[in-house]
XYZ file of C-alpha atoms in Angstrom:
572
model
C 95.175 72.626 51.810
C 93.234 69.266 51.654
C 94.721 65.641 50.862
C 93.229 65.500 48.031
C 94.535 68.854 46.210
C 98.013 67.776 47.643
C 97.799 64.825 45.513
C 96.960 66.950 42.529
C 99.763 68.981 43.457
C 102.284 66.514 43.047
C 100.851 65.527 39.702
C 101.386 68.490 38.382
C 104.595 68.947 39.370
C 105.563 65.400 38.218
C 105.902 64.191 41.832
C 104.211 60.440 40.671
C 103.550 58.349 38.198
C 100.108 57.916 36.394
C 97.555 56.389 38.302
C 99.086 57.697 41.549
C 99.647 60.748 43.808
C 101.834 61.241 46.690
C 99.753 62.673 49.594
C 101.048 64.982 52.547
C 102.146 61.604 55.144
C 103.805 60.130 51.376
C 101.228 57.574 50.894
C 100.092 56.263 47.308
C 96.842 56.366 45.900
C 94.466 54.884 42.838
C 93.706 57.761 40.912
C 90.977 57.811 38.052
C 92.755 58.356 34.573
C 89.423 58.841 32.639
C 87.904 61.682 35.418
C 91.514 63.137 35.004
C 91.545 63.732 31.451
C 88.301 64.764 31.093
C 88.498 67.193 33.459
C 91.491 68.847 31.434
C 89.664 68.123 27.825
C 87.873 71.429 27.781
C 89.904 73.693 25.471
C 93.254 71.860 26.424
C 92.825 74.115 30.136
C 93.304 73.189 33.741
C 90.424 74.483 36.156
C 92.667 77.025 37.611
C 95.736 77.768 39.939
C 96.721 74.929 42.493
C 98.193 76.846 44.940
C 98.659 81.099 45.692
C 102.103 82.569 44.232
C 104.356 83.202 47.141
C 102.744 80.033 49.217
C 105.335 78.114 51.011
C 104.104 74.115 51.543
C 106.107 71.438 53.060
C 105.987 67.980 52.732
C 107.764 65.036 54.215
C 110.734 67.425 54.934
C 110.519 69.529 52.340
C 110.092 73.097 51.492
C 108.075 73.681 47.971
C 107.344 77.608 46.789
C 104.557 78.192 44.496
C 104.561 80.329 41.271
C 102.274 80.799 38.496
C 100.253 78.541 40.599
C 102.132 75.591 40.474
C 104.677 74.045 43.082
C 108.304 74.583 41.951
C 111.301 72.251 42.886
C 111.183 71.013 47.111
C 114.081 71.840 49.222
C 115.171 69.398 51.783
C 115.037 70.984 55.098
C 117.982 70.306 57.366
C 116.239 70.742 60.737
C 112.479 71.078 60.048
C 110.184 73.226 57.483
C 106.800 74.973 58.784
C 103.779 75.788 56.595
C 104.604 79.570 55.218
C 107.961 79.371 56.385
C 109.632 76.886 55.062
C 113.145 75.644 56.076
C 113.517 76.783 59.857
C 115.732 76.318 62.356
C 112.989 75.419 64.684
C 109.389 75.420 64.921
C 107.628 78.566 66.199
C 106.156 78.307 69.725
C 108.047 75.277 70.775
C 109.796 75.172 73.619
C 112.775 72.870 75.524
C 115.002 73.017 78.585
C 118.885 74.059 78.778
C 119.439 73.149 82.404
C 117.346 75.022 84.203
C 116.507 77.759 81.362
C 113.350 77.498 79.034
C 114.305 78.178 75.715
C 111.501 79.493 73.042
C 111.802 79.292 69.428
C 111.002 82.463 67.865
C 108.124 83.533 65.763
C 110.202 83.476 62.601
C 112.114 80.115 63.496
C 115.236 81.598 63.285
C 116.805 80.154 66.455
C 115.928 80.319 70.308
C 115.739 82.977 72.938
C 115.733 82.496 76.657
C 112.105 82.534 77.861
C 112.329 82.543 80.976
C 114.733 80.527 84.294
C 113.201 78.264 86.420
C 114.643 79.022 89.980
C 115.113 76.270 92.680
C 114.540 79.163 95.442
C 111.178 79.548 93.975
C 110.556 75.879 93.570
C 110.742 76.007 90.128
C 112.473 73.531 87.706
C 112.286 72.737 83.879
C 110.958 70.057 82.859
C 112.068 68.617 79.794
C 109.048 66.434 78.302
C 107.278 70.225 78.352
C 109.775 72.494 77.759
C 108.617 74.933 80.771
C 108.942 75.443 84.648
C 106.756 73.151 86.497
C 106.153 73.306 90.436
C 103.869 75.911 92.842
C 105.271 79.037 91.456
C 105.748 78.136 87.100
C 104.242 81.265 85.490
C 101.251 79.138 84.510
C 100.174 78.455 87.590
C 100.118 81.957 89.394
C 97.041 84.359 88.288
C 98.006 87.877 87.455
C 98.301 90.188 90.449
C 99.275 90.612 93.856
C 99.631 87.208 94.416
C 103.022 85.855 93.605
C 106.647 84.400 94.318
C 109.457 86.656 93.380
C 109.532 90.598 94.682
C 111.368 93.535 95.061
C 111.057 95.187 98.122
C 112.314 98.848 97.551
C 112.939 101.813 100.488
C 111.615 105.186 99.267
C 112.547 108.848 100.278
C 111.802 109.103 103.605
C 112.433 111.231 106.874
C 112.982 108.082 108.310
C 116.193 106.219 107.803
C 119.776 104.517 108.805
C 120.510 104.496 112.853
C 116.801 105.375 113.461
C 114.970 103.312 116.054
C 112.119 102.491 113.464
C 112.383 99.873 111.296
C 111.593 99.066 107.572
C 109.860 96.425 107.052
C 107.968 94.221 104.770
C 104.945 91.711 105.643
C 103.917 88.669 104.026
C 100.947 86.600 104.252
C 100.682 83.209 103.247
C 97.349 82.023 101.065
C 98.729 78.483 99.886
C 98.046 75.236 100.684
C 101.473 74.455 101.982
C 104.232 75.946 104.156
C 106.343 78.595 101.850
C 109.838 79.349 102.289
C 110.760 83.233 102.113
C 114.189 84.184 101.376
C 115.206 87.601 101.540
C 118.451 88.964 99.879
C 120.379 92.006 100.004
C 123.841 92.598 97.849
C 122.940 88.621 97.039
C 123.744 87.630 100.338
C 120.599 86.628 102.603
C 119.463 88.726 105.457
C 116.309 86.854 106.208
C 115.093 82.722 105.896
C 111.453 82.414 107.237
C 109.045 79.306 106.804
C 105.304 80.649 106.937
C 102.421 77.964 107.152
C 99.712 78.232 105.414
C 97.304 80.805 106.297
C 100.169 82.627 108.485
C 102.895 85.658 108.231
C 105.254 86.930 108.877
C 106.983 90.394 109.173
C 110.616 90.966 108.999
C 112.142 94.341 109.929
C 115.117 95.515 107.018
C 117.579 97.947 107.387
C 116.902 101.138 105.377
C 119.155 101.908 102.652
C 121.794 104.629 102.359
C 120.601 106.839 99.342
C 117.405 106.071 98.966
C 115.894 107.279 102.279
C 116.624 110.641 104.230
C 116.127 114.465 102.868
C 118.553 114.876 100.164
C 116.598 115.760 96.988
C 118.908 114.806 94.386
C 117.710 111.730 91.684
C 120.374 109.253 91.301
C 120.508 105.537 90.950
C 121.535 103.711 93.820
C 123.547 100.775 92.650
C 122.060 97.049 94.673
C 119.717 99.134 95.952
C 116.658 96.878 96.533
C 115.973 93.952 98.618
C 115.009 90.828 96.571
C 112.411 88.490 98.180
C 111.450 84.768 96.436
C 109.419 82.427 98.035
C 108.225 78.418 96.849
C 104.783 79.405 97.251
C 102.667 82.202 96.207
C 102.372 84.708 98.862
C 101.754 88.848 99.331
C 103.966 90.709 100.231
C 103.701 94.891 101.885
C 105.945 97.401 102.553
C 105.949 99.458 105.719
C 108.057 102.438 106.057
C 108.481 102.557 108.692
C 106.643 99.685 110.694
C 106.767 101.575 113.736
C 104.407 104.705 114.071
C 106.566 107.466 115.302
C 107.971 109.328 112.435
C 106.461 110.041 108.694
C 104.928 106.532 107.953
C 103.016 104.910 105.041
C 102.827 101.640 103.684
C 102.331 99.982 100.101
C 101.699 97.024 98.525
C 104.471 95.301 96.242
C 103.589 93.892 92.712
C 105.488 90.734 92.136
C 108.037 90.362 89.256
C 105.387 88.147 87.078
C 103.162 91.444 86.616
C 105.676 94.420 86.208
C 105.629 95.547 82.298
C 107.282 98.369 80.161
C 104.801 101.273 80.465
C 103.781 103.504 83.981
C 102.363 106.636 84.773
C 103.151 107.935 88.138
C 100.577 109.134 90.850
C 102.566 111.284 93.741
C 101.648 114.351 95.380
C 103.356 117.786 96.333
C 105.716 117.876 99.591
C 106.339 119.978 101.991
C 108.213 122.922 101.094
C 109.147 126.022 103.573
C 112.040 127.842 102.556
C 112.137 130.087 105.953
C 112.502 126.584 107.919
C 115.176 125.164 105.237
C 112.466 122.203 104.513
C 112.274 120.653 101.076
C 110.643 117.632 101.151
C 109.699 116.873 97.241
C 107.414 113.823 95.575
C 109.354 111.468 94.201
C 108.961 108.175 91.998
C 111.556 105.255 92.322
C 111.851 102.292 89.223
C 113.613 98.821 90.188
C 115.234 96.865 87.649
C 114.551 92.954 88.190
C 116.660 91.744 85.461
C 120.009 93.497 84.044
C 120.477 95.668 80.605
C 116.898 97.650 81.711
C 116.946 100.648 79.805
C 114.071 103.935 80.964
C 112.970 106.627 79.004
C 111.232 108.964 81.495
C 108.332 111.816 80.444
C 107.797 114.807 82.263
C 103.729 114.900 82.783
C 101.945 117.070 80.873
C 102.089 120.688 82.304
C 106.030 119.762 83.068
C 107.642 119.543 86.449
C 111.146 120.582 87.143
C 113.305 117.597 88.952
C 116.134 117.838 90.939
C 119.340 116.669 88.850
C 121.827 114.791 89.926
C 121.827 111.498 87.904
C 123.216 112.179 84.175
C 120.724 111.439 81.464
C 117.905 112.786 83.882
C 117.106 116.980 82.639
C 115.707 119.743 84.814
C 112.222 119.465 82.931
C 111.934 115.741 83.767
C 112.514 113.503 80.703
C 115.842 111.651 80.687
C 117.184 108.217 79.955
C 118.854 106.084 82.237
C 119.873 102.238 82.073
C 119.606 99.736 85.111
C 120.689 96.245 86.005
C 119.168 93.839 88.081
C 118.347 94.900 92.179
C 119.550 99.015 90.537
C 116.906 101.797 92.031
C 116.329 105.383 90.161
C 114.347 107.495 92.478
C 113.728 110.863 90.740
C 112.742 113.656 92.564
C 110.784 117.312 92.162
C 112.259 120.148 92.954
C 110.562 121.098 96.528
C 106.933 121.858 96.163
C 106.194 120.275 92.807
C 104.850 117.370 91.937
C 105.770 114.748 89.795
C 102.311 113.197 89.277
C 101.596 112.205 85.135
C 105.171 111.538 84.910
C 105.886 108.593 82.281
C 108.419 105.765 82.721
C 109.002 103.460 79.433
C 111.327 100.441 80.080
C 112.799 97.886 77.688
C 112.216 95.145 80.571
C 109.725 95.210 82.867
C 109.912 97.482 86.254
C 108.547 98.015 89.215
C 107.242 102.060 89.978
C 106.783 103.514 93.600
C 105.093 106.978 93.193
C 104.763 109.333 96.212
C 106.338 111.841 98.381
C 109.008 112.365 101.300
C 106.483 114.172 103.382
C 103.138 115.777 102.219
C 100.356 118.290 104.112
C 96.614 117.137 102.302
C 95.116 119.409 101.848
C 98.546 121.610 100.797
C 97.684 123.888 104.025
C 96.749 121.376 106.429
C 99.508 120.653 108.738
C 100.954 117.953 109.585
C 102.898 115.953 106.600
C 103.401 112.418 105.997
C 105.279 110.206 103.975
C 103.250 108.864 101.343
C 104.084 106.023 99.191
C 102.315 103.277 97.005
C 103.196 100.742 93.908
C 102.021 101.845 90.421
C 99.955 99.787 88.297
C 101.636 98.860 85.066
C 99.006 100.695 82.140
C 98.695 97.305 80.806
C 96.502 96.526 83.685
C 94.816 99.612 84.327
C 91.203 99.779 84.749
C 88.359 102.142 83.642
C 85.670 101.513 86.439
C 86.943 102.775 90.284
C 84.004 102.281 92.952
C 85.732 104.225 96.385
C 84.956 105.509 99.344
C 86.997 107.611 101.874
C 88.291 105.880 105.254
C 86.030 105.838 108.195
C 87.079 108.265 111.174
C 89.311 107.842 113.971
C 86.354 108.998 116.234
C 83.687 107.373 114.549
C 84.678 103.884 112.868
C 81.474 103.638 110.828
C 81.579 107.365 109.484
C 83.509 108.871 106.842
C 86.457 110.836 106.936
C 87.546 113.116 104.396
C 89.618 111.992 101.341
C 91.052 113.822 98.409
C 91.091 111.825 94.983
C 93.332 112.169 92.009
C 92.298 110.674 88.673
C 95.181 110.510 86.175
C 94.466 109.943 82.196
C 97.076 107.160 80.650
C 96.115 107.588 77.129
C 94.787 111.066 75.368
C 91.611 112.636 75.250
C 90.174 110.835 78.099
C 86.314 110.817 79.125
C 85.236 110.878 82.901
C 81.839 110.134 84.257
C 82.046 110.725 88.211
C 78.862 110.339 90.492
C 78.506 112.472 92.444
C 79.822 115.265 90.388
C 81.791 117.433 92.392
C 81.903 120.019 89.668
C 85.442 119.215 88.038
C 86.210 118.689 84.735
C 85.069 115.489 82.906
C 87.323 115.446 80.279
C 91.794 114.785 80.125
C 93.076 115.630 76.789
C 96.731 114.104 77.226
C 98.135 110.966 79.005
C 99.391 111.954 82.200
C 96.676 114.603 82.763
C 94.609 114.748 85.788
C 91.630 115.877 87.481
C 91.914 116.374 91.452
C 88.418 115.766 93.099
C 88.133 118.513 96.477
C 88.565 117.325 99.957
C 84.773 116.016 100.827
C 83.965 112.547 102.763
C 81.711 111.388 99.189
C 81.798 108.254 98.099
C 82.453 108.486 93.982
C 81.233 105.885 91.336
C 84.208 106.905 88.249
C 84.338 105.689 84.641
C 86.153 106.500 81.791
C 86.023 105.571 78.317
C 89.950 104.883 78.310
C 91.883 103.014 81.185
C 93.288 105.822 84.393
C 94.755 105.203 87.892
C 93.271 106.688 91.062
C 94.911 107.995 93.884
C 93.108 108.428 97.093
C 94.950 110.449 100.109
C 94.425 110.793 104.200
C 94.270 114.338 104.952
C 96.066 115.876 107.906
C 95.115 115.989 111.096
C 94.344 119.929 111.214
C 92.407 119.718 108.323
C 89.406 119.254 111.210
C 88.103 115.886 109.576
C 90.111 113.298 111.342
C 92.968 112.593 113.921
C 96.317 111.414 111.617
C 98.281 112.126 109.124
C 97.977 111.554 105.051
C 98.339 108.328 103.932
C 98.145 107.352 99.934
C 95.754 104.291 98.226
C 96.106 103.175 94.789
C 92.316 101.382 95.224
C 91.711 98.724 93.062
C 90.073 99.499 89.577
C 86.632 97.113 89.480
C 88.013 94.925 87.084
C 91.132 94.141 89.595
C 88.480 92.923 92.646
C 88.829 89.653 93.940
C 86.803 87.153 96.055
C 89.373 86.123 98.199
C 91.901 87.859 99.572
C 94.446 87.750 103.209
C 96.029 90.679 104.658
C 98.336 91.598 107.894
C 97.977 94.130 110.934
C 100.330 94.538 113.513
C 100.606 95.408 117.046
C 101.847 98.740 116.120
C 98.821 100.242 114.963
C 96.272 99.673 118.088
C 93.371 100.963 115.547
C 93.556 98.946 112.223
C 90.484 98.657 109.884
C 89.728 97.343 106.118
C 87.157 98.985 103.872
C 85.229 96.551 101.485
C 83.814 97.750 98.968
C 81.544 95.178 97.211
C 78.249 94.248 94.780
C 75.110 95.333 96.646
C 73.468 92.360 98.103
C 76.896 90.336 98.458
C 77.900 88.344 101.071
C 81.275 89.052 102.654
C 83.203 87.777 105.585
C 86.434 88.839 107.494
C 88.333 86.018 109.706
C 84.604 83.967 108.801
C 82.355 86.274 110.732
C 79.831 87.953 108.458
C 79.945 91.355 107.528
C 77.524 94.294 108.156
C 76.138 97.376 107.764
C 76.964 98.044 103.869
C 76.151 101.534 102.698
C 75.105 101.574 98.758
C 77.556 104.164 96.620
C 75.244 106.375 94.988
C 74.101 104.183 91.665
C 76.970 101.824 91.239
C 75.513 98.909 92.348
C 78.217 98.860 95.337
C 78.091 99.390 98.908
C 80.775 100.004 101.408
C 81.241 98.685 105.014
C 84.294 99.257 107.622
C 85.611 96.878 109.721
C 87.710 97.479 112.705
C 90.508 94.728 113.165
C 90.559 93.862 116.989
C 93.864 91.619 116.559
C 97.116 91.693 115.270
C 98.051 89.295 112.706
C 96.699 87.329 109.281
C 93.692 88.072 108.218
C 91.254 86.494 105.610
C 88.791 87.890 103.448
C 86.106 86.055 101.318
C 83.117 86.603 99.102
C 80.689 85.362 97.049
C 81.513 87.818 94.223
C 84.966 90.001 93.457
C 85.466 92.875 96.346
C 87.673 96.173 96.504
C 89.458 96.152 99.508
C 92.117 98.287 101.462
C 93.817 98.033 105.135
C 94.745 100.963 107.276
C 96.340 101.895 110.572
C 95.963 105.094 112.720
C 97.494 106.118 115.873
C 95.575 109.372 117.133
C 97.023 112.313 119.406
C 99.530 112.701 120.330
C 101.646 110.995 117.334
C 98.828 111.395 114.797
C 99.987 108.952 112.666
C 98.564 106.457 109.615
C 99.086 104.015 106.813
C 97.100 102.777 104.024
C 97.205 100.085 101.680
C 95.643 97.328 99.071
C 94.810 94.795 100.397
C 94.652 93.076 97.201
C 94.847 93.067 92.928
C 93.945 90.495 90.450
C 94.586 91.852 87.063
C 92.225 91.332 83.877
């Protein structure tokens, strides 16, 4: 409402003498006494309402309600009054600092919540002229996706685990301007202090964790089970498991805290199961709680799976309820040979989701099996466009292996478009439904009319089309490519490569040398081009528009081994 039809406001309700009006800042004014009476002359009426019934307007501290269009009677507001609101406790959207805790009114003014803590390990602290964490890693100055300064790092089911020779371990690559400080905790006391310059990383070998890791097929919560990693700087951080290549090995990358949310859908796959040999080796998804009082409603996927009890509140067909606190890890798992893929996790706080399995054949009958493992994107920030391509071959670095692809629906009745068609369905009629693409070495262009996740899987060395083991990819969707990204290889792996996938025409480099020989996917507008990786280390990737990327490791006869990972997200 204007100045002016205050002032007439407060006439009407008696709020100033004749000749004057009070106006919003409680300022007086002339007022024309002729143009007011005639203006009220016809037939003794007004020309309508001043104000709506219901309306709530303050002035100068006060709270007036209108009915029968008129202003009633104000009431003096003891802390402050808001436009529709009236007499609040505080103003909605404002913000101010309790130590080192942000505290938000709410949207009803009704009191403050606790937004969020600013954390000195981080580099964080509140600053009380804004109300909000300031410094390198404040919410507001991180972009959405892999990129960040507080993580979870999280050991999955595994044949690998305590007393082996092998190590866990996580990597992390530095992209700031400035030197970072990494802090690793485990049971809140700190296993690991690192300083990584800029443009550098570091790996740190972990110790695995009792319950999570080895065969024992049983879903539980493991109390303190995951490692917490916070840093001063934005960084990336991945997950090996293990870093060494003998043994069932994958690796993943790990969302930071910033981007988990309330809603998943898991991608996993089948494991090994032969009952002569006493081997049950089942898929599996694990949820980390960040922050305490996390309470999960899990969803069996569509067709239903039956789980492995253990845990009470999870059932044989795979729903359940469970309730976390902070650094807690539920890793649910299939009974041996199912599969736990379009599985559902709801959370009242945001979690992190690692879908996969202890140890996989891909194809189901082509020996030898893996450990596959990779973070879930939240459905929040799931995409609908996927441009992928399968790995390149151990014995041919520019041609392509074989992959198998999963596409998995998060909302119902779900329209594909896939080029090439391989002659599968094009359509998923419930969230959590999904279409498996056939082992080929094809390239595919995929959209969908609602948001999915894609899976991509290594197949086995006896499959004939390459010399490892699976390995699992959650690829970027389009709209998560980025122009700038840094990843990590390691001795370990003496035959280490990234895949770009990028716009046609592009230009791309790795470690600043240009890159080469892109092959266009079908009509997408994108091309593909491997790279082998000569030396261990950091490595940067830039371009002059966003790029899909991923990093992988293989170690041919006679270990036949692989990993393969993100190299990095930025979420719409």
């Amino acid at each position: 409402m204007q100045l002016a039809a205050w002032a007439v406001l407060l006439v009407g309700c008696g709020g100033a003498e004749e000749g004057t009006a009070t106006t919003a800042s409680g300022t007086e004014t002339e007022t024309d006494s002729e143009t007011d009476t005639a203006s009220s002359s016809s037939e003794g009426t007004t020309a309508g309402p001043e104000c709506a019934d219901d309306e709530i307007i303050c002035m100068d501290g006060q709270a007036f309600a209108c009915a029968g269009g008129q202003l009633g009677p104000g009431e003096a507001c003891a802390d402050a009054c808001v436009d529709g609101l009236g007499c609040v406790a505080c103003v909605p959207g404002e913000s101010a600092c309790e130590g080192e805790v942000v505290m938000a009114c709410d949207d009803e003014g009704q009191g403050y919540f606790e937004l969020e803590v600013c954390d000195p390990v981080q580099g964080t602290s509140c600053d009380p002229d804004q109300g909000r964490c300031e410094g390198a890693c404040a919410p507001k100055n991180i972009t959405p996706g892999a990129l960040g300064c507080e993580f979870f790092p999280t050991v999955t089911s595994n044949l690998n685990g305590p007393g082996d020779d092998v190590p866990y371990a996580i990597a992390v690559a530095n992209p700031s301007a400035g030197a970072a400080t990494i802090t690793v905790e485990f049971l809140d006391v700190a296993v690991a202090n690192e300083v990584v310059a800029s443009g550098q990383s570091v790996t740190i070998p972990l110790e695995w964790v009792f319950g999570l890791t080895g065969v024992d097929p049983e879903s539980r919560i493991v109390k303190n089970g995951a490692y917490r990693l916070r840093s001063d700087r934005p960084v990336v951080v991945w997950q090996h498991s293990p870093l060494g290549v003998s043994g069932s090995v994958d690796a993943a990358i790990l969302l930071p805290f910033h981007t988990w949310s309330d809603s998943h859908v898991v991608a996993s796959y089948p494991g090994l199961d032969d009952p002569d040999q006493g081997i049950n080796y089942p898929s599996f998804y694990a949820v980390t709680a960040g922050r305490d009082q996390t309470q999960l409603t899990l969803s069996p996927p569509p067709g239903g799976v039956s789980v492995a009890v253990g845990q009470p509140g999870i059932q044989a067909d795979g729903s359940g309820v469970a309730n976390l606190n902070h650094l807690d890890v539920l890793q649910v798992f299939s009974v041996a040979g199912d599969d736990l893929t379009g599985a559902r996790v709801d959370s009242s706080r945001p979690v992190q989701v690692i879908g996969g399995s202890t140890c996989a054949f891909v194809p189901d009958d082509a020996t030898f099996c893996d450990h596959l493992e990779e973070s879930m994107i939240p459905i929040a920030a799931a995409g609908d466009e996927f441009v992928i391509a399968p790995p390149g071959r151990v014995d041919d670095p520019t041609a392509a292996s074989e992959h198998v692809v999963r596409i998995i629906s998060l909302e119902d009745d779900t329209s594909l478009t896939i080029d090439p068609n391989p002659g599968v369905g094009a359509s998923l009629a419930s969230a959590g439904a999904y279409v498996e693409l056939p082992a080929s070495a094809d390239a595919y262009w995929i959209t969908a009319d609602k948001p999915v996740i894609v899976a991509q899987y290594m197949l086995g060395v006896n499959a004939m089309v390459s010399s490892a083991d699976p390995a699992m990819l959650a690829p970027p969707a389009v709209e998560q490519f980025s122009e700038d990204a840094i990843f990590v290889t390691h001795a370990e792996w003496p035959d280490t490569r990234v895949d770009i996938v990028a716009p046609e025409g592009a230009a791309v480099t790795v470690d600043g040398n240009a890159v080469s020989g892109f092959n266009a996917i079908g009509g997408s507008g994108y091309a593909i081009a491997r790279v082998t990786i000569a030396a261990s280390g950091v490595h940067t990737l830039s371009a002059d528009a966003p790029v899909g990327a991923s990093v992988y490791g293989y170690v041919p006869d006679p270990v036949y081994a692989s990993y393969w990972a993100p190299v990095s997200y930025v979420f719409p």
